[in-house]
Amino acid sequence: MRVIAISARPGDAEFAVGGTLARHRKRGDDVTIVTVANGNSALPDVPPRDLAALRRAEAEAAAERLGVDLAWMDHSDFAVQADAVTRVKFVEILRALQPDLLLAPAALGNVLDATGAWDLARAAAEMSAAPNVLCEGDPLPQPPALLAYEPTWTAGFAPTGFVDITDALEAKHHALDAHVSLAASLRASHGVELGEAAETVAAYRGLQAGVAFAEAFRADSRLGPLPTRRLLP
């Protein structure tokens, strides 16, 4: 099976679904993280272009630790939108990678780039199978299944399913440890330690799911029915 996780900014996917991606890889699935924005606003004392290069290097290291591929779209922070050009660029990625499952951040709170990434995922998933959308790659036989994940600890996410990541928590921490600048940004802006925050959210979702640690997902009935077989590990 092929899986794509959209990361609105570097580290978002690892924070939210790193354990799930590790489990996908363990069972032999092909996994790609598509990072849309380059994280160039995270630290005030680093020039944006230099910070973007640093964030990319950290994202590449995190992807290598998870054993997944990384696609880098290189938008500036606060500029993730489902505009026509970006939709076509993402459709080309979908047609090239042919995913069965697309994981995207839910549009919650005031996380602007996450909201833009969700809109982008919805539009591009449908367009990827439309024969009259003309771009690189052949149309997919059908759009990939689309599930939302909670991009941070923002209130209001109502899960419809969980993945037990108890055995994958160490792999998730290992990937997050590569995002040094993200950890520094969270520490400075929220007084939060990146790894501790990720584990706390996973413990809360695990409590709901009846396991030690879990990651939560939500299906959107407006997008049509999911396949009858379970796609998540």
PDB file of C-alpha atoms in Angstrom:
ATOM      1  CA  MET A   1       0.000   0.000   0.000  1.00  0.00           C
ATOM      2  CA  ARG A   2       1.090   3.588  -0.663  1.00  0.00           C
ATOM      3  CA  VAL A   3       0.580   6.339   1.909  1.00  0.00           C
ATOM      4  CA  ILE A   4       1.102  10.102   1.764  1.00  0.00           C
ATOM      5  CA  ALA A   5       1.071  12.310   4.848  1.00  0.00           C
ATOM      6  CA  ILE A   6       0.779  16.034   4.202  1.00  0.00           C
ATOM      7  CA  SER A   7       2.830  18.146   6.603  1.00  0.00           C
ATOM      8  CA  ALA A   8       1.768  21.782   6.480  1.00  0.00           C
ATOM      9  CA  ARG A   9       5.135  22.744   7.982  1.00  0.00           C
ATOM     10  CA  PRO A  10       8.245  20.675   8.762  1.00  0.00           C
ATOM     11  CA  GLY A  11       7.663  18.312  11.674  1.00  0.00           C
ATOM     12  CA  ASP A  12       3.855  18.554  11.736  1.00  0.00           C
ATOM     13  CA  ALA A  13       3.329  15.065  10.341  1.00  0.00           C
ATOM     14  CA  GLU A  14       5.950  13.504  12.595  1.00  0.00           C
ATOM     15  CA  PHE A  15       4.354  15.156  15.636  1.00  0.00           C
ATOM     16  CA  ALA A  16       0.831  14.084  14.756  1.00  0.00           C
ATOM     17  CA  VAL A  17       1.171  10.764  12.921  1.00  0.00           C
ATOM     18  CA  GLY A  18       4.815   9.723  13.248  1.00  0.00           C
ATOM     19  CA  GLY A  19       3.857   6.535  15.055  1.00  0.00           C
ATOM     20  CA  THR A  20       1.306   5.612  12.415  1.00  0.00           C
ATOM     21  CA  LEU A  21       3.835   6.187   9.637  1.00  0.00           C
ATOM     22  CA  ALA A  22       6.345   3.995  11.476  1.00  0.00           C
ATOM     23  CA  ARG A  23       3.742   1.237  11.680  1.00  0.00           C
ATOM     24  CA  HIS A  24       2.955   1.580   7.982  1.00  0.00           C
ATOM     25  CA  ARG A  25       6.646   1.153   7.192  1.00  0.00           C
ATOM     26  CA  LYS A  26       6.930  -1.823   9.529  1.00  0.00           C
ATOM     27  CA  ARG A  27       4.278  -3.677   7.559  1.00  0.00           C
ATOM     28  CA  GLY A  28       5.998  -2.832   4.282  1.00  0.00           C
ATOM     29  CA  ASP A  29       3.947   0.109   2.989  1.00  0.00           C
ATOM     30  CA  ASP A  30       5.490   2.861   0.872  1.00  0.00           C
ATOM     31  CA  VAL A  31       5.251   6.164   2.786  1.00  0.00           C
ATOM     32  CA  THR A  32       5.976   9.735   1.721  1.00  0.00           C
ATOM     33  CA  ILE A  33       5.747  12.931   3.760  1.00  0.00           C
ATOM     34  CA  VAL A  34       4.855  15.897   1.552  1.00  0.00           C
ATOM     35  CA  THR A  35       5.906  19.086   3.349  1.00  0.00           C
ATOM     36  CA  VAL A  36       4.223  22.171   1.903  1.00  0.00           C
ATOM     37  CA  ALA A  37       5.644  25.168   3.813  1.00  0.00           C
ATOM     38  CA  ASN A  38       9.347  25.364   4.595  1.00  0.00           C
ATOM     39  CA  GLY A  39       9.191  26.533   8.217  1.00  0.00           C
ATOM     40  CA  ASN A  40      10.959  29.831   7.567  1.00  0.00           C
ATOM     41  CA  SER A  41       9.107  31.768  10.297  1.00  0.00           C
ATOM     42  CA  ALA A  42       9.929  29.595  13.299  1.00  0.00           C
ATOM     43  CA  LEU A  43      12.896  31.424  14.827  1.00  0.00           C
ATOM     44  CA  PRO A  44      13.378  35.203  14.996  1.00  0.00           C
ATOM     45  CA  ASP A  45      17.177  35.192  15.035  1.00  0.00           C
ATOM     46  CA  VAL A  46      17.711  33.179  11.821  1.00  0.00           C
ATOM     47  CA  PRO A  47      17.166  34.726   8.355  1.00  0.00           C
ATOM     48  CA  PRO A  48      14.170  33.102   6.598  1.00  0.00           C
ATOM     49  CA  ARG A  49      16.177  31.605   3.738  1.00  0.00           C
ATOM     50  CA  ASP A  50      18.754  30.104   6.091  1.00  0.00           C
ATOM     51  CA  LEU A  51      16.026  28.829   8.396  1.00  0.00           C
ATOM     52  CA  ALA A  52      14.215  27.158   5.497  1.00  0.00           C
ATOM     53  CA  ALA A  53      17.420  25.335   4.551  1.00  0.00           C
ATOM     54  CA  LEU A  54      17.900  24.234   8.162  1.00  0.00           C
ATOM     55  CA  ARG A  55      14.313  23.037   8.462  1.00  0.00           C
ATOM     56  CA  ARG A  56      14.654  21.056   5.253  1.00  0.00           C
ATOM     57  CA  ALA A  57      17.804  19.331   6.501  1.00  0.00           C
ATOM     58  CA  GLU A  58      16.022  18.437   9.740  1.00  0.00           C
ATOM     59  CA  ALA A  59      12.983  17.147   7.825  1.00  0.00           C
ATOM     60  CA  GLU A  60      15.218  14.987   5.656  1.00  0.00           C
ATOM     61  CA  ALA A  61      16.893  13.555   8.758  1.00  0.00           C
ATOM     62  CA  ALA A  62      13.521  12.846  10.388  1.00  0.00           C
ATOM     63  CA  ALA A  63      12.222  11.129   7.255  1.00  0.00           C
ATOM     64  CA  GLU A  64      15.354   8.980   7.084  1.00  0.00           C
ATOM     65  CA  ARG A  65      14.878   7.969  10.715  1.00  0.00           C
ATOM     66  CA  LEU A  66      11.302   6.881   9.964  1.00  0.00           C
ATOM     67  CA  GLY A  67      12.358   5.152   6.769  1.00  0.00           C
ATOM     68  CA  VAL A  68      10.015   7.262   4.632  1.00  0.00           C
ATOM     69  CA  ASP A  69      10.467   9.489   1.577  1.00  0.00           C
ATOM     70  CA  LEU A  70      10.189  13.279   1.675  1.00  0.00           C
ATOM     71  CA  ALA A  71       8.729  15.616  -0.965  1.00  0.00           C
ATOM     72  CA  TRP A  72       9.462  19.312  -0.381  1.00  0.00           C
ATOM     73  CA  MET A  73       7.123  21.925  -1.925  1.00  0.00           C
ATOM     74  CA  ASP A  74       9.025  24.916  -0.438  1.00  0.00           C
ATOM     75  CA  HIS A  75       6.207  27.411   0.140  1.00  0.00           C
ATOM     76  CA  SER A  76       6.805  30.142   2.701  1.00  0.00           C
ATOM     77  CA  ASP A  77       5.041  29.872   6.043  1.00  0.00           C
ATOM     78  CA  PHE A  78       1.543  31.381   6.157  1.00  0.00           C
ATOM     79  CA  ALA A  79       1.275  30.858   2.384  1.00  0.00           C
ATOM     80  CA  VAL A  80      -0.223  27.355   2.198  1.00  0.00           C
ATOM     81  CA  GLN A  81      -3.364  27.692   0.092  1.00  0.00           C
ATOM     82  CA  ALA A  82      -5.410  25.593  -2.294  1.00  0.00           C
ATOM     83  CA  ASP A  83      -4.829  28.020  -5.143  1.00  0.00           C
ATOM     84  CA  ALA A  84      -4.920  26.755  -8.723  1.00  0.00           C
ATOM     85  CA  VAL A  85      -1.142  26.485  -9.186  1.00  0.00           C
ATOM     86  CA  THR A  86      -0.535  24.668  -5.892  1.00  0.00           C
ATOM     87  CA  ARG A  87      -3.441  22.287  -6.544  1.00  0.00           C
ATOM     88  CA  VAL A  88      -1.946  21.264  -9.870  1.00  0.00           C
ATOM     89  CA  LYS A  89       1.506  20.809  -8.316  1.00  0.00           C
ATOM     90  CA  PHE A  90       0.035  18.544  -5.663  1.00  0.00           C
ATOM     91  CA  VAL A  91      -2.070  16.648  -8.219  1.00  0.00           C
ATOM     92  CA  GLU A  92       1.164  15.877 -10.063  1.00  0.00           C
ATOM     93  CA  ILE A  93       2.642  14.490  -6.833  1.00  0.00           C
ATOM     94  CA  LEU A  94      -0.437  12.331  -6.260  1.00  0.00           C
ATOM     95  CA  ARG A  95      -0.382  11.018  -9.820  1.00  0.00           C
ATOM     96  CA  ALA A  96       3.308  10.205  -9.565  1.00  0.00           C
ATOM     97  CA  LEU A  97       3.088   8.431  -6.194  1.00  0.00           C
ATOM     98  CA  GLN A  98      -0.399   6.904  -6.665  1.00  0.00           C
ATOM     99  CA  PRO A  99      -1.326   6.738  -2.964  1.00  0.00           C
ATOM    100  CA  ASP A 100      -4.101   4.567  -1.591  1.00  0.00           C
ATOM    101  CA  LEU A 101      -4.328   6.729   1.537  1.00  0.00           C
ATOM    102  CA  LEU A 102      -3.825  10.445   2.081  1.00  0.00           C
ATOM    103  CA  LEU A 103      -3.433  11.818   5.621  1.00  0.00           C
ATOM    104  CA  ALA A 104      -3.922  15.569   6.031  1.00  0.00           C
ATOM    105  CA  PRO A 105      -4.131  18.008   8.961  1.00  0.00           C
ATOM    106  CA  ALA A 106      -7.641  18.897  10.044  1.00  0.00           C
ATOM    107  CA  ALA A 107      -8.718  22.506   9.695  1.00  0.00           C
ATOM    108  CA  LEU A 108      -8.848  23.464  13.368  1.00  0.00           C
ATOM    109  CA  GLY A 109      -8.311  26.655  15.315  1.00  0.00           C
ATOM    110  CA  ASN A 110      -6.067  29.384  13.967  1.00  0.00           C
ATOM    111  CA  VAL A 111      -3.456  27.101  12.396  1.00  0.00           C
ATOM    112  CA  LEU A 112      -3.532  28.830   9.011  1.00  0.00           C
ATOM    113  CA  ASP A 113      -1.166  26.578   7.098  1.00  0.00           C
ATOM    114  CA  ALA A 114      -2.893  23.433   8.403  1.00  0.00           C
ATOM    115  CA  THR A 115      -6.236  24.789   7.217  1.00  0.00           C
ATOM    116  CA  GLY A 116      -4.739  25.500   3.817  1.00  0.00           C
ATOM    117  CA  ALA A 117      -3.208  22.017   3.661  1.00  0.00           C
ATOM    118  CA  TRP A 118      -6.580  20.388   4.373  1.00  0.00           C
ATOM    119  CA  ASP A 119      -8.256  22.395   1.625  1.00  0.00           C
ATOM    120  CA  LEU A 120      -5.399  21.479  -0.691  1.00  0.00           C
ATOM    121  CA  ALA A 121      -5.728  17.773   0.115  1.00  0.00           C
ATOM    122  CA  ARG A 122      -9.487  17.743  -0.503  1.00  0.00           C
ATOM    123  CA  ALA A 123      -9.203  19.516  -3.828  1.00  0.00           C
ATOM    124  CA  ALA A 124      -6.173  17.672  -5.157  1.00  0.00           C
ATOM    125  CA  ALA A 125      -7.478  14.239  -4.149  1.00  0.00           C
ATOM    126  CA  GLU A 126     -10.576  14.747  -6.276  1.00  0.00           C
ATOM    127  CA  MET A 127      -8.657  16.355  -9.124  1.00  0.00           C
ATOM    128  CA  SER A 128      -6.090  13.544  -9.224  1.00  0.00           C
ATOM    129  CA  ALA A 129      -8.671  11.183 -10.736  1.00  0.00           C
ATOM    130  CA  ALA A 130     -10.361  13.704 -13.025  1.00  0.00           C
ATOM    131  CA  PRO A 131      -9.441  12.920 -16.662  1.00  0.00           C
ATOM    132  CA  ASN A 132      -9.817  16.524 -17.838  1.00  0.00           C
ATOM    133  CA  VAL A 133      -7.366  17.926 -15.275  1.00  0.00           C
ATOM    134  CA  LEU A 134      -4.397  18.255 -17.585  1.00  0.00           C
ATOM    135  CA  CYS A 135      -0.979  18.075 -15.944  1.00  0.00           C
ATOM    136  CA  GLU A 136       1.934  15.684 -15.638  1.00  0.00           C
ATOM    137  CA  GLY A 137       0.911  12.075 -14.997  1.00  0.00           C
ATOM    138  CA  ASP A 138      -2.072   9.968 -15.898  1.00  0.00           C
ATOM    139  CA  PRO A 139      -5.314  10.327 -13.899  1.00  0.00           C
ATOM    140  CA  LEU A 140      -5.641   7.916 -10.995  1.00  0.00           C
ATOM    141  CA  PRO A 141      -8.310   5.206 -11.247  1.00  0.00           C
ATOM    142  CA  GLN A 142      -9.976   6.753  -8.197  1.00  0.00           C
ATOM    143  CA  PRO A 143      -9.126   9.431  -5.628  1.00  0.00           C
ATOM    144  CA  PRO A 144      -7.101   8.243  -2.628  1.00  0.00           C
ATOM    145  CA  ALA A 145      -8.944   7.756   0.642  1.00  0.00           C
ATOM    146  CA  LEU A 146      -8.563  10.887   2.761  1.00  0.00           C
ATOM    147  CA  LEU A 147      -8.354  11.002   6.558  1.00  0.00           C
ATOM    148  CA  ALA A 148      -7.787  14.010   8.809  1.00  0.00           C
ATOM    149  CA  TYR A 149      -5.349  14.039  11.700  1.00  0.00           C
ATOM    150  CA  GLU A 150      -5.102  16.559  14.547  1.00  0.00           C
ATOM    151  CA  PRO A 151      -2.262  18.922  13.634  1.00  0.00           C
ATOM    152  CA  THR A 152      -1.506  20.025  17.222  1.00  0.00           C
ATOM    153  CA  TRP A 153      -3.194  19.787  20.604  1.00  0.00           C
ATOM    154  CA  THR A 154      -5.910  22.250  19.498  1.00  0.00           C
ATOM    155  CA  ALA A 155      -9.309  21.488  21.065  1.00  0.00           C
ATOM    156  CA  GLY A 156     -12.200  20.358  18.922  1.00  0.00           C
ATOM    157  CA  PHE A 157     -10.881  17.292  17.083  1.00  0.00           C
ATOM    158  CA  ALA A 158     -13.443  14.464  17.259  1.00  0.00           C
ATOM    159  CA  PRO A 159     -11.812  11.178  16.172  1.00  0.00           C
ATOM    160  CA  THR A 160     -13.592   8.417  14.293  1.00  0.00           C
ATOM    161  CA  GLY A 161     -10.659   6.015  14.586  1.00  0.00           C
ATOM    162  CA  PHE A 162      -7.326   5.376  16.288  1.00  0.00           C
ATOM    163  CA  VAL A 163      -3.993   3.687  15.643  1.00  0.00           C
ATOM    164  CA  ASP A 164      -2.191   1.999  18.531  1.00  0.00           C
ATOM    165  CA  ILE A 165       1.356   3.415  18.449  1.00  0.00           C
ATOM    166  CA  THR A 166       2.566   1.956  21.743  1.00  0.00           C
ATOM    167  CA  ASP A 167       5.246  -0.098  19.992  1.00  0.00           C
ATOM    168  CA  ALA A 168       6.076   2.797  17.625  1.00  0.00           C
ATOM    169  CA  LEU A 169       6.441   5.559  20.216  1.00  0.00           C
ATOM    170  CA  GLU A 170      10.231   5.243  20.292  1.00  0.00           C
ATOM    171  CA  ALA A 171      10.390   5.622  16.485  1.00  0.00           C
ATOM    172  CA  LYS A 172       8.176   8.702  16.716  1.00  0.00           C
ATOM    173  CA  HIS A 173      10.457  10.273  19.351  1.00  0.00           C
ATOM    174  CA  HIS A 174      13.515   9.431  17.263  1.00  0.00           C
ATOM    175  CA  ALA A 175      12.065  11.281  14.263  1.00  0.00           C
ATOM    176  CA  LEU A 176      10.986  14.275  16.339  1.00  0.00           C
ATOM    177  CA  ASP A 177      14.459  14.559  17.852  1.00  0.00           C
ATOM    178  CA  ALA A 178      15.711  15.544  14.394  1.00  0.00           C
ATOM    179  CA  HIS A 179      13.531  18.683  14.423  1.00  0.00           C
ATOM    180  CA  VAL A 180      15.818  20.724  16.650  1.00  0.00           C
ATOM    181  CA  SER A 181      14.667  24.138  15.392  1.00  0.00           C
ATOM    182  CA  LEU A 182      10.995  23.214  15.779  1.00  0.00           C
ATOM    183  CA  ALA A 183      11.690  22.153  19.356  1.00  0.00           C
ATOM    184  CA  ALA A 184      13.448  25.457  20.012  1.00  0.00           C
ATOM    185  CA  SER A 185      10.543  27.411  18.523  1.00  0.00           C
ATOM    186  CA  LEU A 186       7.947  25.618  20.665  1.00  0.00           C
ATOM    187  CA  ARG A 187      10.065  26.048  23.761  1.00  0.00           C
ATOM    188  CA  ALA A 188      10.388  29.787  23.142  1.00  0.00           C
ATOM    189  CA  SER A 189       6.787  30.479  22.111  1.00  0.00           C
ATOM    190  CA  HIS A 190       4.810  28.088  24.336  1.00  0.00           C
ATOM    191  CA  GLY A 191       7.245  26.835  26.980  1.00  0.00           C
ATOM    192  CA  VAL A 192       6.539  23.340  25.629  1.00  0.00           C
ATOM    193  CA  GLU A 193       8.972  20.492  24.983  1.00  0.00           C
ATOM    194  CA  LEU A 194       8.256  18.915  21.590  1.00  0.00           C
ATOM    195  CA  GLY A 195       8.702  15.274  22.570  1.00  0.00           C
ATOM    196  CA  GLU A 196       6.775  15.646  25.831  1.00  0.00           C
ATOM    197  CA  ALA A 197       3.876  17.347  24.041  1.00  0.00           C
ATOM    198  CA  ALA A 198       3.689  14.599  21.419  1.00  0.00           C
ATOM    199  CA  GLU A 199       3.740  11.893  24.069  1.00  0.00           C
ATOM    200  CA  THR A 200       1.084  13.652  26.168  1.00  0.00           C
ATOM    201  CA  VAL A 201      -1.295  13.878  23.197  1.00  0.00           C
ATOM    202  CA  ALA A 202      -0.609  10.229  22.349  1.00  0.00           C
ATOM    203  CA  ALA A 203      -1.283   9.185  25.946  1.00  0.00           C
ATOM    204  CA  TYR A 204      -4.602  11.064  25.939  1.00  0.00           C
ATOM    205  CA  ARG A 205      -5.685   9.431  22.687  1.00  0.00           C
ATOM    206  CA  GLY A 206      -4.477   6.102  24.036  1.00  0.00           C
ATOM    207  CA  LEU A 207      -6.719   6.544  27.061  1.00  0.00           C
ATOM    208  CA  GLN A 208      -9.654   7.029  24.711  1.00  0.00           C
ATOM    209  CA  ALA A 209      -8.676   4.030  22.596  1.00  0.00           C
ATOM    210  CA  GLY A 210      -7.916   1.686  25.482  1.00  0.00           C
ATOM    211  CA  VAL A 211      -4.177   1.379  24.787  1.00  0.00           C
ATOM    212  CA  ALA A 212      -1.065   3.044  26.194  1.00  0.00           C
ATOM    213  CA  PHE A 213      -0.469   5.432  23.273  1.00  0.00           C
ATOM    214  CA  ALA A 214      -2.483   6.185  20.144  1.00  0.00           C
ATOM    215  CA  GLU A 215      -2.908   8.625  17.279  1.00  0.00           C
ATOM    216  CA  ALA A 216      -6.340   9.832  16.253  1.00  0.00           C
ATOM    217  CA  PHE A 217      -7.960  10.216  12.846  1.00  0.00           C
ATOM    218  CA  ARG A 218     -11.256  11.428  11.484  1.00  0.00           C
ATOM    219  CA  ALA A 219     -13.132  10.422   8.359  1.00  0.00           C
ATOM    220  CA  ASP A 220     -15.257  13.064   6.645  1.00  0.00           C
ATOM    221  CA  SER A 221     -18.581  11.674   5.401  1.00  0.00           C
ATOM    222  CA  ARG A 222     -18.824  14.537   2.908  1.00  0.00           C
ATOM    223  CA  LEU A 223     -15.951  12.987   0.960  1.00  0.00           C
ATOM    224  CA  GLY A 224     -17.822   9.741   0.344  1.00  0.00           C
ATOM    225  CA  PRO A 225     -17.432   6.269   1.860  1.00  0.00           C
ATOM    226  CA  LEU A 226     -14.064   4.822   2.767  1.00  0.00           C
ATOM    227  CA  PRO A 227     -13.013   1.428   1.371  1.00  0.00           C
ATOM    228  CA  THR A 228     -14.423  -1.532   3.246  1.00  0.00           C
ATOM    229  CA  ARG A 229     -10.939  -2.739   4.212  1.00  0.00           C
ATOM    230  CA  ARG A 230      -9.067  -0.918   6.941  1.00  0.00           C
ATOM    231  CA  LEU A 231      -6.248   1.177   5.524  1.00  0.00           C
ATOM    232  CA  LEU A 232      -4.640   2.321   8.779  1.00  0.00           C
ATOM    233  CA  PRO A 233      -2.284  -0.138  10.456  1.00  0.00           C
TER     234      PRO A 233
END
